[in-house]
Coordinates of C-alpha atoms and ligand atoms in Angstrom, one line a residue:
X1 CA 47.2 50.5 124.9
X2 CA 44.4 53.4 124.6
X3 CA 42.7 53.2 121.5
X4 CA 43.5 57.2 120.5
X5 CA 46.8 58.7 121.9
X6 CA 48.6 62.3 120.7
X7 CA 51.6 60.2 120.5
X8 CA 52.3 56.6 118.7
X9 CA 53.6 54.0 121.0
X10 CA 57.1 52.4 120.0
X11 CA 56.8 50.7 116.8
X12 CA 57.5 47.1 118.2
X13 CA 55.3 47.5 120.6
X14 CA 52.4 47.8 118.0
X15 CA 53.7 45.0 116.1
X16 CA 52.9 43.2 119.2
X17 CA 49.4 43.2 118.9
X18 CA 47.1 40.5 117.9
X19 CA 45.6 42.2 114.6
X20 CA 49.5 43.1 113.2
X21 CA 50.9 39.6 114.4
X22 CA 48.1 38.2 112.3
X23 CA 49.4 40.2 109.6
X24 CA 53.0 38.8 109.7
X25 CA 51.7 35.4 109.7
X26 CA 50.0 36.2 106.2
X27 CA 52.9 38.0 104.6
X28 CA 56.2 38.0 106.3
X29 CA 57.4 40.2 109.2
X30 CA 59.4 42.2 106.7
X31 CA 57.0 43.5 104.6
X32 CA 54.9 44.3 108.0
X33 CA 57.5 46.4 109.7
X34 CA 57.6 47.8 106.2
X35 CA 54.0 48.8 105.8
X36 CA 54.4 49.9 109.6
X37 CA 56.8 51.7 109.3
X38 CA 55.5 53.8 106.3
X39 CA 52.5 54.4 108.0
X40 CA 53.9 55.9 110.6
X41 CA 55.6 58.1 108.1
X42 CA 52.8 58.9 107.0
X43 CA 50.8 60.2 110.2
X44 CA 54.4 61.9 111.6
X45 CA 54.2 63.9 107.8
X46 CA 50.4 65.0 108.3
X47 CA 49.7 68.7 109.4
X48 CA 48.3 69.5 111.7
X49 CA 48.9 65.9 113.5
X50 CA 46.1 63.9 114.5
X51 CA 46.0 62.0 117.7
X52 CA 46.8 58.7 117.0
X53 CA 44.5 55.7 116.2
X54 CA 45.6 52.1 116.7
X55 CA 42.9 50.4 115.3
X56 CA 43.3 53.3 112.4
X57 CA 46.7 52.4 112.2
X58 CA 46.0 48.8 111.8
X59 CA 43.5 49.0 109.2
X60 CA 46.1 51.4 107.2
X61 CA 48.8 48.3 107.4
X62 CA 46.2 45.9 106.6
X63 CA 45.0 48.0 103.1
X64 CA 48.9 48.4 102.3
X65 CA 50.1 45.2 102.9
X66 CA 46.7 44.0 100.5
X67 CA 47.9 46.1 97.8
X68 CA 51.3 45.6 97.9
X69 CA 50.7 41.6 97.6
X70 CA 48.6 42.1 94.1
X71 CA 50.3 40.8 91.3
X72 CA 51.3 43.6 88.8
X73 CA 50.0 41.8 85.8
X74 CA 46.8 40.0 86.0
X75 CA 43.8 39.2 85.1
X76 CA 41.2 41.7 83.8
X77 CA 37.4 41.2 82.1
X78 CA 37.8 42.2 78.6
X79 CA 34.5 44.2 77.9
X80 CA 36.2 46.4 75.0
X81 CA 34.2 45.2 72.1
X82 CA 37.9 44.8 70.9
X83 CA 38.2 40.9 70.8
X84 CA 42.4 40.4 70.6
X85 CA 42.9 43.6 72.4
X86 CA 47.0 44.2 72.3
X87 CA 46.7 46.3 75.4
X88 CA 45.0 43.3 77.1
X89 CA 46.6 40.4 76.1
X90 CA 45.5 39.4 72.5
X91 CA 44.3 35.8 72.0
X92 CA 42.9 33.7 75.4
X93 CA 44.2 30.5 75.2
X94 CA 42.2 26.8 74.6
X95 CA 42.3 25.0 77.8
X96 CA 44.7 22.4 76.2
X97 CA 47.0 25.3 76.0
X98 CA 47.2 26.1 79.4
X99 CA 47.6 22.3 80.3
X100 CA 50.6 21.7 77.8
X101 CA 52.2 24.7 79.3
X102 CA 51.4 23.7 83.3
X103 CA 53.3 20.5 82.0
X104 CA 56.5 21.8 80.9
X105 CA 56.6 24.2 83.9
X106 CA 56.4 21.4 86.3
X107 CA 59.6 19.2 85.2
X108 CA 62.1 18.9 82.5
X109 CA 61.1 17.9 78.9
X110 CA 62.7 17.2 75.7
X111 CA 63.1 20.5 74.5
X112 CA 66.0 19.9 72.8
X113 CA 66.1 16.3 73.2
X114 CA 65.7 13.7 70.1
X115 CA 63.9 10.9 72.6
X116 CA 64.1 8.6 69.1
X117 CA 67.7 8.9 69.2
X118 CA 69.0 9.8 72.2
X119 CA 70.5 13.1 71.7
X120 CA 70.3 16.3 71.1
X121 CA 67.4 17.5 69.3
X122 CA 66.0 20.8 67.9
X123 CA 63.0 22.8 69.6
X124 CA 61.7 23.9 66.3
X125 CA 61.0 20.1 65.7
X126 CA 57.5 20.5 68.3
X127 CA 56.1 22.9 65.9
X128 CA 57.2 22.4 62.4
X129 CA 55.7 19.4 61.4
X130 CA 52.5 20.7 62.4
X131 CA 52.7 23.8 60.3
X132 CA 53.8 21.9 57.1
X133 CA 51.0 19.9 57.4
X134 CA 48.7 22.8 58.2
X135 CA 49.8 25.5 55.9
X136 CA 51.5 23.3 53.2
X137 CA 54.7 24.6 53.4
X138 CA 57.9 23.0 52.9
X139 CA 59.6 24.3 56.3
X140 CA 58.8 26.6 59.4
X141 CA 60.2 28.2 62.2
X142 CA 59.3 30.3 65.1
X143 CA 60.6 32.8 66.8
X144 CA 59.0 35.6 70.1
X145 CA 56.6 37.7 67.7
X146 CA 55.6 38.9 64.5
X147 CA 57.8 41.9 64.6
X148 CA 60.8 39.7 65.5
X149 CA 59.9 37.4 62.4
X150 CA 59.8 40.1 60.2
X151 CA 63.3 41.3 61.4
X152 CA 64.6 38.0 61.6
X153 CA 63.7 37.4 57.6
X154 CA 64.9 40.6 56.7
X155 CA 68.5 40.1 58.5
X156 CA 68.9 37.0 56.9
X157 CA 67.9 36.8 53.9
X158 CA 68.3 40.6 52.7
X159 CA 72.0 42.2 54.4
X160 CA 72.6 45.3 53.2
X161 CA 70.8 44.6 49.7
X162 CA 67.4 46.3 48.7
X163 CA 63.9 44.6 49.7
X164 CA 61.1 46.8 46.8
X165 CA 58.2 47.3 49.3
X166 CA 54.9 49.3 47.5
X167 CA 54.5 52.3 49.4
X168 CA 50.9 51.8 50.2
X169 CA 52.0 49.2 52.4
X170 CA 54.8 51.2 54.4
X171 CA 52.9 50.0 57.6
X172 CA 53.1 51.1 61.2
X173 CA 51.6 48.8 63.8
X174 CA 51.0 49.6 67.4
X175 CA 53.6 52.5 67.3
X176 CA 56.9 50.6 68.0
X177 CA 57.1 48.5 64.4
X178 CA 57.3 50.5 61.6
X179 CA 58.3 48.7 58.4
X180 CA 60.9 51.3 57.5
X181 CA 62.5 51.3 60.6
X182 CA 62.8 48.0 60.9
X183 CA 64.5 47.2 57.1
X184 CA 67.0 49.5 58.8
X185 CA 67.4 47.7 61.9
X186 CA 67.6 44.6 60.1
X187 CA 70.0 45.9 57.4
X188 CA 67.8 46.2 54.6
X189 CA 67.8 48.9 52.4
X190 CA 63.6 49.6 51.5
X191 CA 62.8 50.5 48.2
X192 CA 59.7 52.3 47.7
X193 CA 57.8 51.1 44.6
X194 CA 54.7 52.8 43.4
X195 CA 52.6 55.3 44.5
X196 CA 50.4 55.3 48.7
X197 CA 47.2 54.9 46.2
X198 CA 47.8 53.2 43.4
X199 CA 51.0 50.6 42.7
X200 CA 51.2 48.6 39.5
X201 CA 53.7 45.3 38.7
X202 CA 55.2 47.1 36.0
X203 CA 56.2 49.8 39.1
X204 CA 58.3 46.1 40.8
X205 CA 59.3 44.9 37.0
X206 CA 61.2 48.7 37.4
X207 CA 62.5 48.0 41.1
X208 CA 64.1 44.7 41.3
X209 CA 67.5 44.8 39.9
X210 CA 70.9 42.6 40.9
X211 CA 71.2 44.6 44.2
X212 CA 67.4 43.6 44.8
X213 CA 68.0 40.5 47.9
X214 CA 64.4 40.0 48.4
X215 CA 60.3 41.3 47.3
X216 CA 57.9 42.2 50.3
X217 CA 54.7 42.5 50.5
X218 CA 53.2 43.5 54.0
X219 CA 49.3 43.0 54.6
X220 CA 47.5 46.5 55.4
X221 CA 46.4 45.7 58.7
X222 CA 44.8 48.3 60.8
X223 CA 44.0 50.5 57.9
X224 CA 42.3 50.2 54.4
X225 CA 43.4 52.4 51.0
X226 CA 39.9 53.2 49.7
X227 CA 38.9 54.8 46.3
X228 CA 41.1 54.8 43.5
X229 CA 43.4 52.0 44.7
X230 CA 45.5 49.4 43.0
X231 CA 47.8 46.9 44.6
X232 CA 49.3 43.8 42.7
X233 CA 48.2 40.4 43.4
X234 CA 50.1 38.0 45.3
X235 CA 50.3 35.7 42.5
X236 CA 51.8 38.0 40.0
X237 CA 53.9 39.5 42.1
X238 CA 55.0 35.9 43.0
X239 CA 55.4 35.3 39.3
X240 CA 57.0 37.8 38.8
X241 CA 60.1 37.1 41.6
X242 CA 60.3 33.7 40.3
X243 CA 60.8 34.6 37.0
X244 CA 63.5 37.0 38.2
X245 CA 64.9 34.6 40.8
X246 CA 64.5 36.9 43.5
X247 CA 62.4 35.4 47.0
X248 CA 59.1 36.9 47.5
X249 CA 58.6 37.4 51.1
X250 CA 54.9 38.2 53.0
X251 CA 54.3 39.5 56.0
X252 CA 51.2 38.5 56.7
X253 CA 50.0 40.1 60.1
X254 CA 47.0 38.0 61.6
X255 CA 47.5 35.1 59.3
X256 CA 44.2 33.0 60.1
X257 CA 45.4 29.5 58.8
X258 CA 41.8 28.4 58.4
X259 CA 39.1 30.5 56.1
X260 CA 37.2 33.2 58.2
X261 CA 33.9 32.8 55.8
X262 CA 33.1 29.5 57.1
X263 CA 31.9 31.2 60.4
X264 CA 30.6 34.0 58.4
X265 CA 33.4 36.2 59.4
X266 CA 35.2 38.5 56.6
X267 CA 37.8 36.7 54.6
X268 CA 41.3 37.1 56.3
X269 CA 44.0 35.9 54.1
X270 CA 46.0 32.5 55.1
X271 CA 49.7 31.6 54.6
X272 CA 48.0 28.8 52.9
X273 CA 46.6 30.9 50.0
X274 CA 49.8 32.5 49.8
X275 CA 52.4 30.2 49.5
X276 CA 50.3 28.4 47.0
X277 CA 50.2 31.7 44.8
X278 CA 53.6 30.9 44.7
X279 CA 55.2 33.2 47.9
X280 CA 58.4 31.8 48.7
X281 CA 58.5 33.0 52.5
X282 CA 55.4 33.8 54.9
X283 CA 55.5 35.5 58.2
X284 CA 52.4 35.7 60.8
X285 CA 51.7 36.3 64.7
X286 CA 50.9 33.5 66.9
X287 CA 48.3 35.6 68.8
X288 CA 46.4 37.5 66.6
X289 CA 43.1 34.9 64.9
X290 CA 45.6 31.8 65.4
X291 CA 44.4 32.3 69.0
X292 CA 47.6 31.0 70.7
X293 CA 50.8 32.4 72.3
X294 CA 52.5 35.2 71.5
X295 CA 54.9 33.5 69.0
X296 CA 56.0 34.6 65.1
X297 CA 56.0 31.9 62.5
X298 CA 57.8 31.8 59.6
X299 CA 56.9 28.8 56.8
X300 CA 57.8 28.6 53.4
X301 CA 60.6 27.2 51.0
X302 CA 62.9 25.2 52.7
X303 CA 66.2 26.3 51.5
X304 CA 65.3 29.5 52.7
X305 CA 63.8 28.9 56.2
X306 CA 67.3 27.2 56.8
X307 CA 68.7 30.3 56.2
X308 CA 66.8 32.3 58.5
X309 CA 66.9 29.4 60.9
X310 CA 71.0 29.2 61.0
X311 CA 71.3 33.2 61.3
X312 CA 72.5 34.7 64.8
X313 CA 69.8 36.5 65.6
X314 CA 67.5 33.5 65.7
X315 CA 68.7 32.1 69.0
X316 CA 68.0 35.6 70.1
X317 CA 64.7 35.4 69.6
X318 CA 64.1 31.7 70.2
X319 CA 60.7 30.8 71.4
X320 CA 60.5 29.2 75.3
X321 CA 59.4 25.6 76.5
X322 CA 56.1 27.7 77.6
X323 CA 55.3 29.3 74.4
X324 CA 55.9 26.3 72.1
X325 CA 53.9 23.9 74.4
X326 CA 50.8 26.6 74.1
X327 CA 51.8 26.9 70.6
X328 CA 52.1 23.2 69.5
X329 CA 48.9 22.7 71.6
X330 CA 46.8 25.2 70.0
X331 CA 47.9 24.2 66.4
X332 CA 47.0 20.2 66.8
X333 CA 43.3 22.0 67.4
X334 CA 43.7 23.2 63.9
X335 CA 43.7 19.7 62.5
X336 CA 39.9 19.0 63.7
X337 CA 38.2 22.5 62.2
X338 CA 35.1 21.6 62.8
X339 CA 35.0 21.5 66.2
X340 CA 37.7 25.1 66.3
X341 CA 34.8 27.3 67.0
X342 CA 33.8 25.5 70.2
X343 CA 37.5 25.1 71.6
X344 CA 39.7 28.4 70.6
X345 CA 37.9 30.6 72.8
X346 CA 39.0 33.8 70.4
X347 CA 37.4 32.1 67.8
X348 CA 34.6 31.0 69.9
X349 CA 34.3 34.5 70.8
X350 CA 34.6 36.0 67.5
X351 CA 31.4 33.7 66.6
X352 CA 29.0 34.4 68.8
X353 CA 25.6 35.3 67.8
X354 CA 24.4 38.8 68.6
X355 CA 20.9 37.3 70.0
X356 CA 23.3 34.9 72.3
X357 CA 24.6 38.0 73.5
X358 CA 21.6 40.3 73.6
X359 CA 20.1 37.6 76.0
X360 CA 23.3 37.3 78.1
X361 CA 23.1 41.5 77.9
X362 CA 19.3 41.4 79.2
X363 CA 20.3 38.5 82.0
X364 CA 23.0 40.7 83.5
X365 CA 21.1 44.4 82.9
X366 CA 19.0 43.7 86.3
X367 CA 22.0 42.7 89.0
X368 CA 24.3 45.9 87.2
X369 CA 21.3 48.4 87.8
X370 CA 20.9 47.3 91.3
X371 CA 24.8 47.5 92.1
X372 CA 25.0 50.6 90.2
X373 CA 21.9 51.9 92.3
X374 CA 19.3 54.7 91.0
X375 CA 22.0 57.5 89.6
X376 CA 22.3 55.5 86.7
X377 CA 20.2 53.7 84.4
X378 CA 21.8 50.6 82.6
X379 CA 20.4 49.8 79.3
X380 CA 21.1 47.0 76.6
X381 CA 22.2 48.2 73.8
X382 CA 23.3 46.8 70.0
X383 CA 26.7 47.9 69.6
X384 CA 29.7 46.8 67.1
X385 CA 32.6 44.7 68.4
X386 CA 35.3 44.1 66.4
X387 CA 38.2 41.2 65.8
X388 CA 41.1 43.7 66.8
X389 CA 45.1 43.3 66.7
X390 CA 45.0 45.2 63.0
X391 CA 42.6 41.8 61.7
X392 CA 40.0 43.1 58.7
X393 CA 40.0 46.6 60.2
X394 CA 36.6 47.9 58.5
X395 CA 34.1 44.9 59.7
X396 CA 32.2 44.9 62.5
X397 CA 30.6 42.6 63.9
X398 CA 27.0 43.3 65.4
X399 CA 27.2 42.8 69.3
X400 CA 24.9 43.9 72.3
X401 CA 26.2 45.9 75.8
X402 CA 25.3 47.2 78.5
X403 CA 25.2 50.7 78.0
X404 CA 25.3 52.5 81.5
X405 CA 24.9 56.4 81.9
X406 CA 22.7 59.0 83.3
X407 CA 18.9 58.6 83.1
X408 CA 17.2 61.0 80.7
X409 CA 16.6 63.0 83.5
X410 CA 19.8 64.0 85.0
X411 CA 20.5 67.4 85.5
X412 CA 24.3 66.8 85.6
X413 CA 26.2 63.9 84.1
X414 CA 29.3 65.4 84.5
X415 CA 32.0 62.7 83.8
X416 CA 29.5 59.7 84.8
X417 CA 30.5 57.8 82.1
X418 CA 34.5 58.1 83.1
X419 CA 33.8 57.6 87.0
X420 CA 31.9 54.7 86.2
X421 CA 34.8 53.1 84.0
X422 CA 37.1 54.2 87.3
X423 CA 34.4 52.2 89.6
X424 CA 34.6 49.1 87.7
X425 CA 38.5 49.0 87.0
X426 CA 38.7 49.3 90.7
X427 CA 37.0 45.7 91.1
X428 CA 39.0 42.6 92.3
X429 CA 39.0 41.3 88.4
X430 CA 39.2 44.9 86.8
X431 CA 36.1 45.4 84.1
X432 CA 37.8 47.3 81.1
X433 CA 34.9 49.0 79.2
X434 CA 34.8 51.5 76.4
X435 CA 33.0 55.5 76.4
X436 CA 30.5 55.9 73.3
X437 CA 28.2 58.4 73.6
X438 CA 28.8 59.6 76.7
X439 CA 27.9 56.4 78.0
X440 CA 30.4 53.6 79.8
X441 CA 29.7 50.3 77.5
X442 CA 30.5 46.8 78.4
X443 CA 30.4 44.7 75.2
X444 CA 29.2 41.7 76.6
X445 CA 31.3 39.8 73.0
X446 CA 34.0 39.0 75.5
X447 CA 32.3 38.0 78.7
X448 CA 32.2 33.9 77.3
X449 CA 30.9 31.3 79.1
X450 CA 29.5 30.5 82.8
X451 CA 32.6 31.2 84.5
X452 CA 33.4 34.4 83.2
X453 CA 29.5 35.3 83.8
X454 CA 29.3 34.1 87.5
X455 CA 32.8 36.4 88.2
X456 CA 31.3 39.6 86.6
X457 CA 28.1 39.1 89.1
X458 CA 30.2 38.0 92.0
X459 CA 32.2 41.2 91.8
X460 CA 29.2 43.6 91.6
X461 CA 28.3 44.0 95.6
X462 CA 31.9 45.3 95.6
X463 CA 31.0 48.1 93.7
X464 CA 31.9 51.6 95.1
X465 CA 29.2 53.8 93.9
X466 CA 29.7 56.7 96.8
X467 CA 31.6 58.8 94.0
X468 CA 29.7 58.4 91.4
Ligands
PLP1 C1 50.6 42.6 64.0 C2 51.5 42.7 62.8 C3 52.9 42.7 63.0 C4 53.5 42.5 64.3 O1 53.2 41.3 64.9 P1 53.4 41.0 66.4 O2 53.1 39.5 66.5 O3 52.5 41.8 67.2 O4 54.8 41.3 66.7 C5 53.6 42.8 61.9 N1 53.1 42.9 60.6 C6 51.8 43.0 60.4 C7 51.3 43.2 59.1 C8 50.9 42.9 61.5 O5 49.6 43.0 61.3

């Protein structure tokens, strides 16, 4: 077979060759004839029509069949600043995590399997115990997310009767959950007490009546009402519902169960402090500061978590084997808190010192500037991360990065800053940075620990800087 030919020679005939042989030994002689196939689509469509290359032609069904076998979702180095970044995956999970879930994959378990007695048992049973003890409430449940707990609540326990919400606290999160919307999903109807600014308990005295099923209050995640505010305290509000017999409901959002200060991070409130100022029903994500799974928990008075447990829509939204074995996991770390900051890597994240980081910053700054070559100049920086997933949105928390962009000099910078984010996305382990100041930084907050280090400078040879 010539190397260069005006015409292709027969399509089995090329599979025949070593090179494409070795190919179908690697991924399957379907998804070569495929690739083939398709390449010689592609050459047929071109105009005008080169002569054709073999090796060319190899190389093409090489590159194709390479990208066709990476996995759609994987793994990516978080360099946002933007610790439990929803758009890459929130919380990382504690190495006894991922080993409580490898285990359940493997083989059966007991599920839904009482092993004391023999017979059929309850999944919820894994987690709940664990929760009491950690948040000191009577019951708890679990269900996919946040969102699904908060519908899940609502559908249950407020069925076409009116749930008073204060109107600074009409909440969107992330586009998809809007609190209104979802009262109406669930069957709710929302009653909008007080004023965006300002809402008083005298404005809830007004609101509950005898169609009122249920109070909520809904934690102002990703914004903050500044100025002349005024909201009303859980505990009066919680007061307040008891003294009228109606449930007072929380959503919480992020829900740390353990005090944020301790590490010197801003106060977050816990399901703890709430149900002891007298909340009858708390809600909060799994992956936000709790660090685990994806997972929405529900704890609070028991008569009522029975309720929400027994309603329809809970085996909808039923957790997996995998979820509560990361879940269950991640909580029993919980009970030890003075080791949490060395073995929830969010929270070991979330903790580290800005001169830990500034060193890691000026360790890397040398192998980045020689990848990146002399077009750009890589600098360390101080920079602001922050916790992310609608958690304390006003704090910061003081970081270093390596800021890359064009040296003073440059007579055209163009976009340098977005072809460099394209360069670095384009690595085996994608590098997600963020643009400030027309510069591309990489918050080095979430690159923790040797591992993640040594993978960041194995990658960098594979730079492609031709386009920059
Ligand atoms: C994040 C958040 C939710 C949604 O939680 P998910 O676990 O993402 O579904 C609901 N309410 C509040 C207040 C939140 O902060």
């Amino acid at each position: 077979m010539t190397a260069t030919a005006h015409r292709p020679p027969a399509l089995d005939k090329l599979l025949d060759s070593d090179t494409l042989q070795a190919l179908a030994l690697q991924h399957g002689r379907v998804p070569l004839r495929d690739a083939a196939r398709a390449e010689l689509e592609r050459w047929r469509s071109q105009s005008p029509q080169p002569p054709f290359d073999v090796a060319a032609f190899e190389a093409a069904c090489s590159a194709r069949l390479a990208a066709a076998a990476q996995p759609a979702l994987r793994p990516v180095l978080n360099l946002t600043g933007t610790v439990l970044h929803t758009n890459l995956g929130r919380a990382v999970m504690a190495p006894e995590a991922i080993e409580a879930v490898l285990a359940v994959m493997r083989g059966p378990s007991n599920l839904e399997y009482d092993l004391a007695a023999g017979k059929r048992g309850d999944r919820d049973a894994h987690i709940e115990a664990l929760l009491r003890e950690l948040t000191g409430a009577e019951a708890a449940t679990a269900v996919n997310n946040n969102a699904a707990a908060v519908l899940l609540v609502l559908a249950a326990l407020a069925d076409r009767r009116e749930v008073p919400v204060s109107r600074g606290e009409l909440v969107e999160i992330g586009g998809a959950f809007r609190i209104p919307d979802i009262m109406r999903r669930a069957g709710a109807r929302l009653v909008e007490v007080g004023t965006t600014n300002r809402t008083h308990l005298r404005d809830f005295e007004a609101a509950i009546g005898p169609r009122t099923a249920l109070v909520m209050k809904v934690h102002a995640s990703n914004y903050a009402i500044q100025g002349f505010t005024a909201s009303v305290p859980v505990a009066d509000l919680a007061a307040l519902c008891r003294a009228r017999g109606v449930p007072f409901v929380e959503d919480l959002g992020s829900g740390s169960l353990i005090d944020m200060t301790r590490w010197g991070l801003p106060a977050e409130p816990t399901p703890q402090q709430s149900l002891a100022a007298g909340a009858h029903v708390v809600t909060f994500s799994g992956d936000k500061l709790l660090g685990g799974p994806q997972a929405g928990l529900i704890v609070g008075d028991k008569a009522l978590i029975d309720r929400i447990r027994k309603h329809p829509l809970k085996r909808s939204l039923r957790l997996d084997k995998m979820t509560i074995a990361a879940l269950e996991a991640t909580l029993r770390l919980y009970r030890d808190p003075d080791r949490l900051a060395e073995r929830l890597p969010t929270l070991r994240m979330l903790t580290r010192s800005e001169s830990e980081i500034r060193a890691q910053a000026k360790r890397l700054a040398p192998a980045l500037a020689a990848a990146l070559g002399e077009r750009v100049q890589v600098q360390v920086l101080p920079c602001r991360s922050q916790i992310g997933s609608g958690s304390l949105p006003v704090d910061r928390l003081p970081s270093a990065c390596l800021a890359i962009g064009a040296p003073a000099d440059a007579k055209r910078a163009g976009r340098l800053p977005e072809r460099l984010a394209d360069a670095l996305r384009a690595l085996p382990t994608p590098v997600i940075g963020r643009i400030e100041d027309n510069r591309l930084c990489l918050d080095l907050r979430g690159l923790d620990g040797d591992a993640a280090e040594a993978e960041f400078l194995a990658q960098l040879p594979l730079l492609t800087t031709a386009r920059l």
